[in-house]
Short mmCIF file of C-alpha atoms and ligand atoms in Angstrom, two decimals:
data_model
loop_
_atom_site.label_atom_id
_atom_site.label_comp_id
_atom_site.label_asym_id
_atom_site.label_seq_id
_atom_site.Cartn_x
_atom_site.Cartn_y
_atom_site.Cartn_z
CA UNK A 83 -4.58 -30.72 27.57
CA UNK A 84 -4.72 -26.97 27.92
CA UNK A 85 -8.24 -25.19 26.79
CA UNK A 86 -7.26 -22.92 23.78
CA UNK A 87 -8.31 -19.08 24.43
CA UNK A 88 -10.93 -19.51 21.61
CA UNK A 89 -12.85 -22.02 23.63
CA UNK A 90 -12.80 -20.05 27.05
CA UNK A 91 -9.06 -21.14 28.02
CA UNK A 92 -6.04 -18.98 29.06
CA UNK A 93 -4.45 -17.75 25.67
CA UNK A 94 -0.89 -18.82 25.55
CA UNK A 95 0.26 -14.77 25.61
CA UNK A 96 -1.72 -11.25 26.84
CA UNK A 97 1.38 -9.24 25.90
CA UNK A 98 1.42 -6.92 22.61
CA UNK A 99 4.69 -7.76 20.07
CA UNK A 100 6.41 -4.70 19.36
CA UNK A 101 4.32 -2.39 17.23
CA UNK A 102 5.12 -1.37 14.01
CA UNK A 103 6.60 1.13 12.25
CA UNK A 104 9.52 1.70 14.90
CA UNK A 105 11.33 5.58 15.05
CA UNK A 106 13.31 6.68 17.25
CA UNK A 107 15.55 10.67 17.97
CA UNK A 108 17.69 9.33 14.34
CA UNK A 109 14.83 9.75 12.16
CA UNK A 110 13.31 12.86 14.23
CA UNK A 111 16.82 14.62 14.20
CA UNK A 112 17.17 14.08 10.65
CA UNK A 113 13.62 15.07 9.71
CA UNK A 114 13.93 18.88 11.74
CA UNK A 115 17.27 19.19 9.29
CA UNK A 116 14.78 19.45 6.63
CA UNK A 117 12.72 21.40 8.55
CA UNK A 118 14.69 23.89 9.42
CA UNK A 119 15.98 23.91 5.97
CA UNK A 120 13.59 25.94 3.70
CA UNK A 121 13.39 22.76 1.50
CA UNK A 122 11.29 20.27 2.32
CA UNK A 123 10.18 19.10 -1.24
CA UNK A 124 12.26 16.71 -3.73
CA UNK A 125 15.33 18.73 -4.30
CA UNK A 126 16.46 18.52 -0.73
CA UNK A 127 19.46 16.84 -0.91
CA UNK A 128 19.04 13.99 1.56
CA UNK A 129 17.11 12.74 -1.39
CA UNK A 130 19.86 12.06 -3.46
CA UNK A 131 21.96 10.92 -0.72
CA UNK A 132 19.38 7.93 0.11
CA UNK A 133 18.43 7.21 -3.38
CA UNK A 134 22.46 6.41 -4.37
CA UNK A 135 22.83 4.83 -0.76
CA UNK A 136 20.14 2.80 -1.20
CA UNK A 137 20.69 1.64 -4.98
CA UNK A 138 24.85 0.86 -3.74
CA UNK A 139 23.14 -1.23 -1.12
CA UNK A 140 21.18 -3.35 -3.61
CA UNK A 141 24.06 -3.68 -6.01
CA UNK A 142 22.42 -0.88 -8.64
CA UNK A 143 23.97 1.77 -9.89
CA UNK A 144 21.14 4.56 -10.13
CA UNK A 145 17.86 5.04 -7.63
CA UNK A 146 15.05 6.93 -8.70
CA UNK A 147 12.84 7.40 -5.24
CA UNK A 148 8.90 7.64 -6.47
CA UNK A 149 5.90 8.57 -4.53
CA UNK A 150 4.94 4.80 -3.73
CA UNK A 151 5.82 1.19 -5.16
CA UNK A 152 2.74 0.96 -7.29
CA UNK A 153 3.69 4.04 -9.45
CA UNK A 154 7.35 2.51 -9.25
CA UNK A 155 6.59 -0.29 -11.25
CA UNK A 156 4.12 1.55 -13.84
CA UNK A 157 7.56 3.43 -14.08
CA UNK A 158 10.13 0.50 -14.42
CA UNK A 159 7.72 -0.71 -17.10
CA UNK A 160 7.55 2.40 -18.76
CA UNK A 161 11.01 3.09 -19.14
CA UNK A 162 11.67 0.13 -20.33
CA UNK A 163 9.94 0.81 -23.17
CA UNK A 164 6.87 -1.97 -22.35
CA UNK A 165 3.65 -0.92 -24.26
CA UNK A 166 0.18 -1.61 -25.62
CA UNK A 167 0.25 -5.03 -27.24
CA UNK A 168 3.14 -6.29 -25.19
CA UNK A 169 2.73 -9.37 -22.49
CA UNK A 170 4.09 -9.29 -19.16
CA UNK A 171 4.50 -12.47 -16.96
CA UNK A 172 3.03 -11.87 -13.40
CA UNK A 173 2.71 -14.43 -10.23
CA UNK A 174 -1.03 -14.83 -9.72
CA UNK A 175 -0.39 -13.62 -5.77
CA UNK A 176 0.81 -10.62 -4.82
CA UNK A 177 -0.94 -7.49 -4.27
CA UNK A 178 -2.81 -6.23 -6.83
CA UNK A 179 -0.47 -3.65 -8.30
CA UNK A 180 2.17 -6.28 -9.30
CA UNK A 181 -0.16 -6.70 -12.18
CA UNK A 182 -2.13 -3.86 -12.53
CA UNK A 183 1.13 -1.51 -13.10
CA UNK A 184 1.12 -3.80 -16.33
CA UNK A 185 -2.27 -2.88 -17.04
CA UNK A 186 -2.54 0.87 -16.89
CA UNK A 187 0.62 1.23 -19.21
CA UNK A 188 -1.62 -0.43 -21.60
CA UNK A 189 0.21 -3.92 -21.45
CA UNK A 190 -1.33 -7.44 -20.67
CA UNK A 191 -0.22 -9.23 -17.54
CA UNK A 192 -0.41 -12.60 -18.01
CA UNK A 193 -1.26 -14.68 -14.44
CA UNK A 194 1.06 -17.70 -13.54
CA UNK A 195 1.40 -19.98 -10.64
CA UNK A 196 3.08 -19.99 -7.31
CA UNK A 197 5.36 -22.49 -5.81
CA UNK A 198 3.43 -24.34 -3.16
CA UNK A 199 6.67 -24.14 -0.72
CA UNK A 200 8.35 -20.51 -2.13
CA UNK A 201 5.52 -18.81 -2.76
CA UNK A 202 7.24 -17.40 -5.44
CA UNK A 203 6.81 -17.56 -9.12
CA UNK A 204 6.80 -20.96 -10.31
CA UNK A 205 9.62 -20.40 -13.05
CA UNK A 206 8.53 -23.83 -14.66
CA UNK A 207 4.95 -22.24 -15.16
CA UNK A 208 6.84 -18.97 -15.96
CA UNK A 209 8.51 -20.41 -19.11
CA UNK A 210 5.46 -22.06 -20.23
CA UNK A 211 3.36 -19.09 -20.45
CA UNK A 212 5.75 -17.33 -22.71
CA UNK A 213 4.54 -16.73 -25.90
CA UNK A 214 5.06 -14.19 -28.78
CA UNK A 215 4.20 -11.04 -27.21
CA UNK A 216 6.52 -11.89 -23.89
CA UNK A 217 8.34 -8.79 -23.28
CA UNK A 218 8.86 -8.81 -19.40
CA UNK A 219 9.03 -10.90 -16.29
CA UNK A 220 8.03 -9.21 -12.85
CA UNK A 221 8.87 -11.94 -10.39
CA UNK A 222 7.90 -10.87 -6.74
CA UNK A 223 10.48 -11.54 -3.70
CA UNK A 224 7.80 -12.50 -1.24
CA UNK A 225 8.28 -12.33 2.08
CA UNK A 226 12.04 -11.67 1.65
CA UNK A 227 12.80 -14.69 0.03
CA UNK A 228 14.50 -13.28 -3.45
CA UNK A 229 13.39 -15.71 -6.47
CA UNK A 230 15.88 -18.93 -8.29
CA UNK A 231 18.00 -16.10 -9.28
CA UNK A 232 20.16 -18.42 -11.38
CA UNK A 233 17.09 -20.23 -12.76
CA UNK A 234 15.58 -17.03 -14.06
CA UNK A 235 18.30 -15.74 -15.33
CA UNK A 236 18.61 -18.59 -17.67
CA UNK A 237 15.73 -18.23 -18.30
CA UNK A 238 16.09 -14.63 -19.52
CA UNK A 239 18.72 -15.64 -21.60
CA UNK A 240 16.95 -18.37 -23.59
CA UNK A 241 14.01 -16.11 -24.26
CA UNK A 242 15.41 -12.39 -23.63
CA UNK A 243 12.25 -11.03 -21.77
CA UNK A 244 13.29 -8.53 -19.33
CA UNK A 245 13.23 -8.91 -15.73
CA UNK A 246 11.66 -6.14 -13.78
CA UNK A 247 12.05 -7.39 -9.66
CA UNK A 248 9.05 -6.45 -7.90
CA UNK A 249 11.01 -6.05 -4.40
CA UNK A 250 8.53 -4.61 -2.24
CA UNK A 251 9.31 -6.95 0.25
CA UNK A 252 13.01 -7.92 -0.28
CA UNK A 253 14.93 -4.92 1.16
CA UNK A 254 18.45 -6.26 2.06
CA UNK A 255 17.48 -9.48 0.61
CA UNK A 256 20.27 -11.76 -1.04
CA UNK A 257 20.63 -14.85 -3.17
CA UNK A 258 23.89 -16.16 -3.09
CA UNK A 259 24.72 -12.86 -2.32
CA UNK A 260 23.19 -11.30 -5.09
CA UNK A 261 21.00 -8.44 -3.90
CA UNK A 262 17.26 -7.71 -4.43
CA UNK A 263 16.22 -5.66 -6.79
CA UNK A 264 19.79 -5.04 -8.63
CA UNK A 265 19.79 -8.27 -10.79
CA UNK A 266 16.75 -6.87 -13.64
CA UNK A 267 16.58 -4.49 -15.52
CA UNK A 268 15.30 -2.56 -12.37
CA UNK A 269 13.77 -3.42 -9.09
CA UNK A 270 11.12 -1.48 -7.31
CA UNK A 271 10.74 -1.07 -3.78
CA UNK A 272 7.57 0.19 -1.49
CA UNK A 273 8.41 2.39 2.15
CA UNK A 274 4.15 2.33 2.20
CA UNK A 275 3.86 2.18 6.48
CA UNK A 276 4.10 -2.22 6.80
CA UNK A 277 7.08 -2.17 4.87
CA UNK A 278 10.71 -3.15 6.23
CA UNK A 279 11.87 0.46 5.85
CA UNK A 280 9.07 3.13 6.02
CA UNK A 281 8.33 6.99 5.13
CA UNK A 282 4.76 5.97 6.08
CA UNK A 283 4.66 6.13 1.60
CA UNK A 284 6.91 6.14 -0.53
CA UNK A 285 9.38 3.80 -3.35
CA UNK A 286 12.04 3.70 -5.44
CA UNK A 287 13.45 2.43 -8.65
CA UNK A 288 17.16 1.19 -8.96
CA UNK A 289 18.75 -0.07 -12.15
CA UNK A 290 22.40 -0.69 -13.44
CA UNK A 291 21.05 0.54 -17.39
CA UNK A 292 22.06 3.83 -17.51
CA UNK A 293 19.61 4.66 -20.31
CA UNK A 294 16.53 2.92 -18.45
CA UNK A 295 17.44 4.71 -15.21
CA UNK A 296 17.71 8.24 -17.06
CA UNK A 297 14.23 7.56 -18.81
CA UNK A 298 12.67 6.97 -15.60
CA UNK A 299 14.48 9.73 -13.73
CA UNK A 300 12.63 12.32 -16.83
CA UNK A 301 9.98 10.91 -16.07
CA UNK A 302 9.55 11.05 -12.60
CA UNK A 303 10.57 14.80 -13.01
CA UNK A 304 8.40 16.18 -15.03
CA UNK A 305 9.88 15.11 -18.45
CA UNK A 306 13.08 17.29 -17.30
CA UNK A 307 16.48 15.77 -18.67
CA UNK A 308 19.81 17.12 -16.50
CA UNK A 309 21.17 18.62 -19.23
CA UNK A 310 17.99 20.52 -20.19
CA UNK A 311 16.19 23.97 -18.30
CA UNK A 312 13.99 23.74 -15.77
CA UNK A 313 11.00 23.99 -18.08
CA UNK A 314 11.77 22.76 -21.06
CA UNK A 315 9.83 19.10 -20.97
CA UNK A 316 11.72 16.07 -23.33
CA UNK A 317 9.38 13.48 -21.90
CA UNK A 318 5.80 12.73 -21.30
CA UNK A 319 6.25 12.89 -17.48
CA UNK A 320 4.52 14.06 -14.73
CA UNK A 321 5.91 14.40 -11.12
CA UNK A 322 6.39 11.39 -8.92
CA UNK A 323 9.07 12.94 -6.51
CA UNK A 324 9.22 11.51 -2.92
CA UNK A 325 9.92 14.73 0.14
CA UNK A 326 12.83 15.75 1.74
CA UNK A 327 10.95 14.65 4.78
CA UNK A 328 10.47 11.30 3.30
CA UNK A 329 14.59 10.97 2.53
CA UNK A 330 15.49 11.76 5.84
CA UNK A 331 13.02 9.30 7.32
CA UNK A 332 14.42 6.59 5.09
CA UNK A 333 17.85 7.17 5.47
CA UNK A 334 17.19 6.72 9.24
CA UNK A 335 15.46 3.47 8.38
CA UNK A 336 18.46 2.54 6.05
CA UNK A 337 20.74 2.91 9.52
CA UNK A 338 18.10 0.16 11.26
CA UNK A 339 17.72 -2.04 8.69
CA UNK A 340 20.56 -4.62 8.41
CA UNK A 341 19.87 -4.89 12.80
CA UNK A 342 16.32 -5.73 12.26
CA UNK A 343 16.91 -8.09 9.73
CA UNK A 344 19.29 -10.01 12.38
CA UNK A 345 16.32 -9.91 14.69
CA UNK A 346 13.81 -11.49 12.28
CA UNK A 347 16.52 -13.61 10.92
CA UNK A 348 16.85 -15.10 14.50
CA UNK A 349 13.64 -15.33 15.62
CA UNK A 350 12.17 -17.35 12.34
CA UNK A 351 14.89 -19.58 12.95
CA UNK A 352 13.65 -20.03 16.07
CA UNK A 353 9.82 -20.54 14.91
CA UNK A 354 10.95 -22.61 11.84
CA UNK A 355 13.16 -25.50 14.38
CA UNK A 356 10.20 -25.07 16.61
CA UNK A 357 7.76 -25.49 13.98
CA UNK A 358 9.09 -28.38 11.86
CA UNK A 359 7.96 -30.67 14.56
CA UNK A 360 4.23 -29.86 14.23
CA UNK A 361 2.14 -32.18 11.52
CA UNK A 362 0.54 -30.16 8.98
CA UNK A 363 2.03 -26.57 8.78
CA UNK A 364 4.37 -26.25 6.10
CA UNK A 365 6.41 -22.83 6.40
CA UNK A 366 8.36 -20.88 3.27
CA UNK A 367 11.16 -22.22 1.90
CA UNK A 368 14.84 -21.53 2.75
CA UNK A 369 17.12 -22.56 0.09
CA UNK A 370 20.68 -22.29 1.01
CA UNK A 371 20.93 -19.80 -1.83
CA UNK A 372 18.87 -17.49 -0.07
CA UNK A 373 21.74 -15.81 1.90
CA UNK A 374 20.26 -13.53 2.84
CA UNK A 375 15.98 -14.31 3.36
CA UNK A 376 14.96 -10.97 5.39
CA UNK A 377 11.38 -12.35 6.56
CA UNK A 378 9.65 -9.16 5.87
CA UNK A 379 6.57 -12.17 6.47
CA UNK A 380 6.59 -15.47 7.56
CA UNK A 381 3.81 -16.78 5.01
CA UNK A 382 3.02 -20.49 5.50
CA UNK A 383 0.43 -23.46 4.84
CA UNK A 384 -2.15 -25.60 6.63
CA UNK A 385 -2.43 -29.37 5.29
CA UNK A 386 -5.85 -29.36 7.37
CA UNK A 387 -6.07 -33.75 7.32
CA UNK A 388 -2.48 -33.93 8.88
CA UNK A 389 -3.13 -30.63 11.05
CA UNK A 390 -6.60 -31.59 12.27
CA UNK A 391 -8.09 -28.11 11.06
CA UNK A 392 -7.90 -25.46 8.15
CA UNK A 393 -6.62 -22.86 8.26
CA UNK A 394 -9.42 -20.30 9.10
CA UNK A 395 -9.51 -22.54 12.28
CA UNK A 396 -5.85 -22.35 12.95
CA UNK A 397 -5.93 -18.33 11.64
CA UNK A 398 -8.75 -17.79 14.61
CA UNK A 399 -7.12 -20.20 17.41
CA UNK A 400 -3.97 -18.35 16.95
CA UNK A 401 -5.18 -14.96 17.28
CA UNK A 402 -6.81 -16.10 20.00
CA UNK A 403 -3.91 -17.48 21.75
CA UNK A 404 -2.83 -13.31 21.23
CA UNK A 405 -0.52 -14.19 17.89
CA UNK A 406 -1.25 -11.22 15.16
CA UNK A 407 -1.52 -13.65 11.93
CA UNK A 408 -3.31 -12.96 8.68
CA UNK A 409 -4.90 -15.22 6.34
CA UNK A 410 -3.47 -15.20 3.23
CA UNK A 411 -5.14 -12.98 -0.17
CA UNK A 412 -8.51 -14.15 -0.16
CA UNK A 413 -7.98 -15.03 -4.05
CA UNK A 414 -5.57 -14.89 -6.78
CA UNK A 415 -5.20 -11.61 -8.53
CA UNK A 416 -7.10 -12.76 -11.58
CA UNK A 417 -10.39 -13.15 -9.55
CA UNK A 418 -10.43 -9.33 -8.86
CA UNK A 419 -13.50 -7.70 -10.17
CA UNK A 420 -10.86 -5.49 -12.01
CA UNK A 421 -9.72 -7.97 -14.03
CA UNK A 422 -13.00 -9.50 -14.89
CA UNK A 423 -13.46 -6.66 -16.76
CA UNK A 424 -13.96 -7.31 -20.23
CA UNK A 425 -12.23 -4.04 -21.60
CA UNK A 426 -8.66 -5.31 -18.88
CA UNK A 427 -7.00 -7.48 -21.40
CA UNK A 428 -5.23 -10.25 -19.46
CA UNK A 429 -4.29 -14.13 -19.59
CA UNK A 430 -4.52 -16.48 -16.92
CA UNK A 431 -2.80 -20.21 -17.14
CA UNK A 432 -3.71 -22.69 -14.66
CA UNK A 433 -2.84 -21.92 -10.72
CA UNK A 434 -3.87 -24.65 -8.64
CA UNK A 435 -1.46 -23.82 -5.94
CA UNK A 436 -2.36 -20.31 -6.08
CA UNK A 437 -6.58 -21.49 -5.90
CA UNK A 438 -5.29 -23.68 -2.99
CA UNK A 439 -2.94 -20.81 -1.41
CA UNK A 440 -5.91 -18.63 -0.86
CA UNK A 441 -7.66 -21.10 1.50
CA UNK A 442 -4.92 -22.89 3.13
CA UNK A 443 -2.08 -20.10 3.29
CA UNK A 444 -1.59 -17.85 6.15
CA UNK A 445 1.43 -15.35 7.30
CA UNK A 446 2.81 -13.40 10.33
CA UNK A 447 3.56 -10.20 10.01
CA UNK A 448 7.60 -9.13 10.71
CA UNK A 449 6.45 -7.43 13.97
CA UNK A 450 5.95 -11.03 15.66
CA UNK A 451 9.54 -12.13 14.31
CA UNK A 452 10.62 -8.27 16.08
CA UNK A 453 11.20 -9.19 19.95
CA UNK A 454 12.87 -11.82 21.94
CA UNK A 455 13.52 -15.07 21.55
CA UNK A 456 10.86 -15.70 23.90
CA UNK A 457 8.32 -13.47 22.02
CA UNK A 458 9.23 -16.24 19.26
CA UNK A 459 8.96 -19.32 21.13
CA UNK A 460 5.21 -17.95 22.25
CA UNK A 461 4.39 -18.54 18.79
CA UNK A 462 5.87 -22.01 18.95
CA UNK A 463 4.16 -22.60 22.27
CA UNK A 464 0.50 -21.01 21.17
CA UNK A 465 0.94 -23.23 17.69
CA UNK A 466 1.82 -26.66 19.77
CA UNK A 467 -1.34 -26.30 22.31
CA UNK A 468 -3.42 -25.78 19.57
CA UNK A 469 -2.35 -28.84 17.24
CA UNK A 470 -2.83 -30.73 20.55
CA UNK A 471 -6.61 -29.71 20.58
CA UNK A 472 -7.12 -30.27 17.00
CA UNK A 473 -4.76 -32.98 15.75
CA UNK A 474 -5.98 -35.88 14.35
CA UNK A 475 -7.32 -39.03 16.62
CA UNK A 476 -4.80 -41.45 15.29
CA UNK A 477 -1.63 -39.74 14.31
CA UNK A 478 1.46 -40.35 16.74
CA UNK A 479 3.85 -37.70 15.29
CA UNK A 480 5.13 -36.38 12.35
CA UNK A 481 6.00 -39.29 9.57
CA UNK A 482 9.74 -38.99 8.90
C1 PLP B 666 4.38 -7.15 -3.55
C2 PLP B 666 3.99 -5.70 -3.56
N1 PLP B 666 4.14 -5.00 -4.70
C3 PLP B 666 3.83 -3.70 -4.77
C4 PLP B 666 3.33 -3.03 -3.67
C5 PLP B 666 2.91 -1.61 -3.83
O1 PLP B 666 3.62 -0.72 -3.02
P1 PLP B 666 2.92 0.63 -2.52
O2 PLP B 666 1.95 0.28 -1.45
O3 PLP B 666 4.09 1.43 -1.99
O4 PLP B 666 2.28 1.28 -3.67
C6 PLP B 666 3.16 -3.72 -2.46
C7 PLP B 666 2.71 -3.09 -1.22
O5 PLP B 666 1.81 -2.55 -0.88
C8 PLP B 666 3.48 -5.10 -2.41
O6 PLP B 666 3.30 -5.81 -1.30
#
C-alpha cells in the first residue's frame, strides 16, 4: 500500500494544473483596440457587440452587461418589478448574493433545499415553500449543471412565479438543448476572475421580455431611455456599465469558451468512469437532459462509513497528494450572521441535505478538469491510493 503524502509518503503528483484565468495575444490585441481608441468606458462599441453575442449564444434576445453578477441579479429582480413585501424562492447553497440580491431590493428570500445528487434546487421543496407572497424563483445552475428545466417550468406554470436563472456558473450550459440563462424571465451571469469566461469582474443580464430587458438597460444607465437625451433621467438608476476594456476581454473569452468546455467535458468524464468505482464518493449528477453540463466545478460527496473517512480527511489527503480541492460552503446561506439579523426578513424550510452538504460536500475547481487526460487520471490515481489507506476493514468493493 502506498504511504499517502499527508503521512510522509510520495504525493501521487508535484506538477501545478494549469492556472487560471488563461489569456492569450486574442484578448491583448483586442484590449489595445480600445486602447488606442479614445474610449475605453461603456459606450465603446465592443460592448454592444459582446452583450448581443453573448445573449444569441444563450438563446436571449437582449444582454445588458453590469459591473458584476451580484448587482446583476439585484437588477433582474428589479426590473422585474419584485419589491418590498414580495417572497423569492432561493436554494439554501450558493454564494451569498443569490439571496442577498433579494434582500437589498427590499424582498424576502425564502431558503429551500438542495438535491443531495444535483446540488441544485430541490424543485419538490421548491413548490412546497410557495406561499402567498411567491413572486420569483432564482434557481442556481451549479457547477454547470442547468436545473429540471421541464420540471420548473411546470412548475411556473401552475403557480406563475417568475423564474430569474442565477447562471453564474452555467455559461454555454444546455438542457436538452435549451440554454442557460435564456429560459426565465432573465438569467444573470458573473466574469468575477474564477469564472468560465473572465474580465477579472464583471456580468450580464439577458432576457427575451423586451419590456424587462429595457427596464434594466435604464437602469443600468443612469435612468436614460434610448429615445430620451443624455440627461434627462426616466428611471431611478444609477450606473452599472461594464468597460470597453472589459468587452474586449470577454469577447476574447467568448472565442475560448465552447474549446474549454470540450476539455472539461472530457476530462470529468474521465474522473467520473474513474471515480464510480471508488466506495463512498458520490459525484454531481448527469442527467441525459443535461446536454450540455459545462463543469465550471466538479462538486461531490463523502459517505465517510462506506469511504473510511470524512470529508475534511479526504479534502486534506487530496491536497496533499497535490489535487487543488475545496471543501464545500462551510454552511447554508441562512446561517450567515447577515441573515440572523433580526431587521433581514427571511424564511427558511427544512434543509437537511443542505446541513449535511456543508460537512460532507467538496468540489474541484475547473482548472483540474483543464489539462490532459493524464492530468485527469492523477486525480483518479491520488483518490484510489487514498481510499486504499482509509477504506473500511471489511468492505470488498463497491455493492452493485
Ligand atoms: C452562484 C453565484 N451567484 C452569484 C455570484 C456573484 O457574482 P459576482 O462575483 O460577479 O458578483 C457568484 C460568484 O461569485 C456565484 O457563484
Amino acid at each position: 500500500m502506498k504511504k499517502l503524502a499527508i503521512h510522509g509518503g510520495k504525493p501521487q503528483r508535484e506538477a501545478q494544473y494549469p492556472s487560471w484565468p488563461i489569456s492569450g495575444p486574442r484578448e491583448e490585441e483586442l484590449i489595445r483596440q480600445v486602447l488606442s481608441s479614445g474610449q475605453w468606458g461603456g459606450f465603446h462599441e465592443f460592448v454592444t457587440q459582446f452583450e448581443q453575442l453573448f445573449a444569441g449564444l444563450h438563446d436571449a434576445r437582449h444582454g445588458v452587461a453590469v459591473a458584476n453578477g451580484s448587482i446583476g441579479l439585484e437588477l433582474a429582480l428589479l426590473a422585474s418589478g419584485i419589491g418590498p413585501g414580495d417572497e423569492v424562492i432561493v436554494p439554501a447553497h450558493s454564494f451569498i448574493s443569490t439571496a442577498t440580491a433579494v434582500s437589498r431590493i427590499g424582498a424576502t428570500p425564502v431558503f429551500v433545499d438542495i438535491g443531495r445528487d444535483s446540488f441544485n434546487m430541490d424543485l419538490q421543496a421548491m413548490e412546497q415553500a410557495i406561499g402567498d407572497d411567491t413572486k420569483a424563483v432564482i434557481p442556481v445552475h451549479f457547477a454547470g449543471l442547468v436545473c429540471d428545466a421541464e420540471e420548473l417550468t411546470r412548475l411556473q406554470r401552475l403557480h406563475r412565479f417568475r423564474i430569474i436563472e442565477d447562471a453564474a456558473h452555467a455559461h454555454g450550459a444546455e438542457w436538452n438543448g435549451a440554454r442557460a440563462g435564456g429560459m426565465g424571465l432573465a438569467g444573470v451571469f458573473s466574469f468575477q476572475n474564477s469564472k468560465a469566461m473572465t474580465a477579472g469582474e464583471g456580468g450580464i443580464l439577458i432576457s427575451s421580455d423586451d419590456e424587462t430587458a429595457a427596464r434594466a438597460r435604464s437602469l443600468a444607465n443612469g435612468g436614460r431611455r434610448p429615445d430620451g437625451g443624455w440627461f434627462e433621467h426616466f428611471e431611478l438608476g444609477t450606473n452599472l456599465r461594464i468597460t470597453g476594456l472589459q468587452a474586449a476581454a470577454l469577447l476574447a473569452q467568448l472565442e475560448r469558451l465552447p474549446e474549454q468546455i470540450r476539455i472539461r467535458r472530457e476530462n470529468a468524464e474521465i474522473v467520473r468512469e474513474g471515480l464510480s468505482r471508488v466506495p463512498g464518493v458520490h459525484l454531481q449528477e448527469l442527467p441525459e437532459a443535461a446536454t450540455v453540463h459545462t463543469h465550471y466545478l466538479l462538486p461531490g460527496w463523502i459517505d465517510a462509513l462506506e469511504f473510511g473517512a470524512d470529508r475534511d480527511d479526504f479534502v486534506k489527503a487530496l491536497e496533499g497528494e497535490g489535487v487543488p480541492i475545496r471543501p464545500f460552503y462551510p454552511h447554508p446561506l441562512y446561517k450567515n450572521p447577515v441573515f440572523k439579523n433580526k431587521d433581514i426578513k427571511s424564511r427558511v424550510t427544512a434543509c437537511p441535505v443542505a446541513e449535511a452538504a456543508a460537512h460532507d460536500s467538496f468540489w474541484l475547481p475547473q482548472r483540474v478538469l483543464m489539462g490532459t487526460a493524464e492530468d485527469a487520471l492523477d486525480i483518479v490515481r491520488a483518490v484510489e491510493k487514498i481510499y486504499e489507506v482509509f477504506k473500511p476493514k471489511k468492505t470488498a468493493g463497491k455493492p452493485n
